[in-house]
Amino acid sequence: MKLLHLFGALLVGGLMSGCALFGSSNAAKPAALEQVTPAIAGRVVWTGRVDSVKFPLAIAARGEQFVVAGGDGVVQALRASDGQSLWRADVGKKLSAGVGSDGRFAAVVTRDNEVVLLDAGQVLWRKTLPTPAIAAPLVAGERVFVLTVDRQVHAFDAQEGRKLWVLRRPGEPLTLAQAGVIGAYKDTLIVGQGARLTGVDPLQGSVRWEASVGNPRGTNEVERLADLVGPMLRSGDVICARSFQSAVGCVNAERGSLIWSRNTGGKLGVGGDAKQLFGADASDRLTAWNIANGDVQWTAEQFLNRQLSAPLSLGTTLVMGDFEGYVHFVSKETGKTQLRLSTDGSPIAATPVALGQTILVATRNGGLFAMRPE
């Protein structure tokens, strides 16, 4: 476990060090920003602020509100239309993971390995985990599910905080200390364990099915790391995910069977819609795959080495941020850049999320920028 956590800390530090990486003589030079003639209109409609974001933040988008958090432990719900605060709470400790929300409850994890559940901004309970968690908890069906760095799954009753069950799987020699895959499909909990996508009974914690997305390769345990990394994409009965530096693939969640898998590098999750899956490889080369069969539809290289966030699919546009705080809008049909908007100059620190036509991004320095393409 010491080796796991030591390696994890080093790896996350490397993945999250932002533009500091470019100070190394061995680092690949980021592509210069291309000249863009806007093909669509868009603007920042409101701004907000949290404490600096030095943990893997996930912004929750539920109902009419975004739920966000800063590294200092302050969690807030903001009205999507205008950014007005609906509630604000301080959990009193620095965060390692969050935010998960079902619209009522919101869950975060502190650096002391405490799961903290909020109800309309009031702390409802705190429970201690045996190992750290950096993936935002999943709040669904009056339950809170937490995926820890050693890929255990802990289930709690949302109202009382009572531990319901723990799913422990045979451990890998190393696991990736990066936010993993956790989500839901109908009445099945979906989690990533190693390179496997696993369907779990949320009431009992028993495994219903498993499907391998990636095939670990390499000559040592570090090279063979192939954990699934978030975010995942769910489209109908299909769930797609990335296996770290190994593959992307899609699984039929009704049958628990692999539909397709394609060998490709990359360290962040994927986005998409009912027809296409999108993701960037380790060099930030964007690829669009046919979600039905995995055929490549296009690739785009205008963002090479710009440390892209995972993408958001919205209408006919793909949205992602980079290490200089720019938000790029790309045509899902061609991969061409349609629009570029700026934030505060610090790296985009979370996958963009949307409610209706309002997109929210968060920066490493704690800036919140709500945008609307037109």
Short mmCIF file of C-alpha atoms in Angstrom, two decimals, residues 137-140 143-147 152-155 165 167 181-193 197-209 232 239 253:
data_model
loop_
_atom_site.label_atom_id
_atom_site.label_comp_id
_atom_site.label_asym_id
_atom_site.label_seq_id
_atom_site.Cartn_x
_atom_site.Cartn_y
_atom_site.Cartn_z
CA PRO A 137 -18.83 10.04 -4.87
CA LEU A 138 -21.96 8.93 -6.68
CA VAL A 139 -25.22 9.91 -4.97
CA ALA A 140 -28.20 7.95 -6.28
CA ARG A 143 -27.35 5.92 -1.30
CA VAL A 144 -23.80 7.27 -1.49
CA PHE A 145 -21.20 5.17 -3.33
CA VAL A 146 -17.48 5.89 -2.98
CA LEU A 147 -14.70 4.43 -5.13
CA GLN A 152 -12.86 -0.73 -3.25
CA VAL A 153 -16.48 0.42 -3.43
CA HIS A 154 -18.18 1.60 -0.23
CA ALA A 155 -21.94 2.07 -0.03
CA TRP A 165 -21.64 -2.93 2.09
CA LEU A 167 -16.98 -4.51 -2.52
CA VAL A 181 -15.08 5.41 -13.26
CA ILE A 182 -18.23 5.35 -11.16
CA GLY A 183 -21.78 5.84 -12.44
CA ALA A 184 -25.15 4.21 -12.87
CA TYR A 185 -27.13 2.33 -15.49
CA LYS A 186 -30.78 1.73 -14.59
CA ASP A 187 -30.61 -0.32 -11.37
CA THR A 188 -26.93 -1.22 -11.78
CA LEU A 189 -23.94 0.55 -10.26
CA ILE A 190 -21.09 0.91 -12.76
CA VAL A 191 -17.50 1.03 -11.50
CA GLY A 192 -14.06 0.67 -13.03
CA GLN A 193 -11.76 -1.90 -11.44
CA LEU A 197 -15.94 -2.16 -16.34
CA THR A 198 -18.02 -3.83 -13.63
CA GLY A 199 -21.77 -3.89 -13.11
CA VAL A 200 -22.68 -4.13 -9.41
CA ASP A 201 -25.95 -4.77 -7.56
CA PRO A 202 -26.34 -1.48 -5.61
CA LEU A 203 -28.39 -3.15 -2.87
CA GLN A 204 -26.02 -5.99 -2.02
CA GLY A 205 -22.66 -5.10 -3.55
CA SER A 206 -22.46 -8.29 -5.61
CA VAL A 207 -20.96 -8.33 -9.12
CA ARG A 208 -23.47 -8.79 -11.95
CA TRP A 209 -21.05 -8.66 -14.87
CA MET A 232 -17.22 7.74 -18.71
CA ILE A 239 -21.23 2.77 -21.69
CA ALA A 253 -24.57 -2.47 -20.06
#
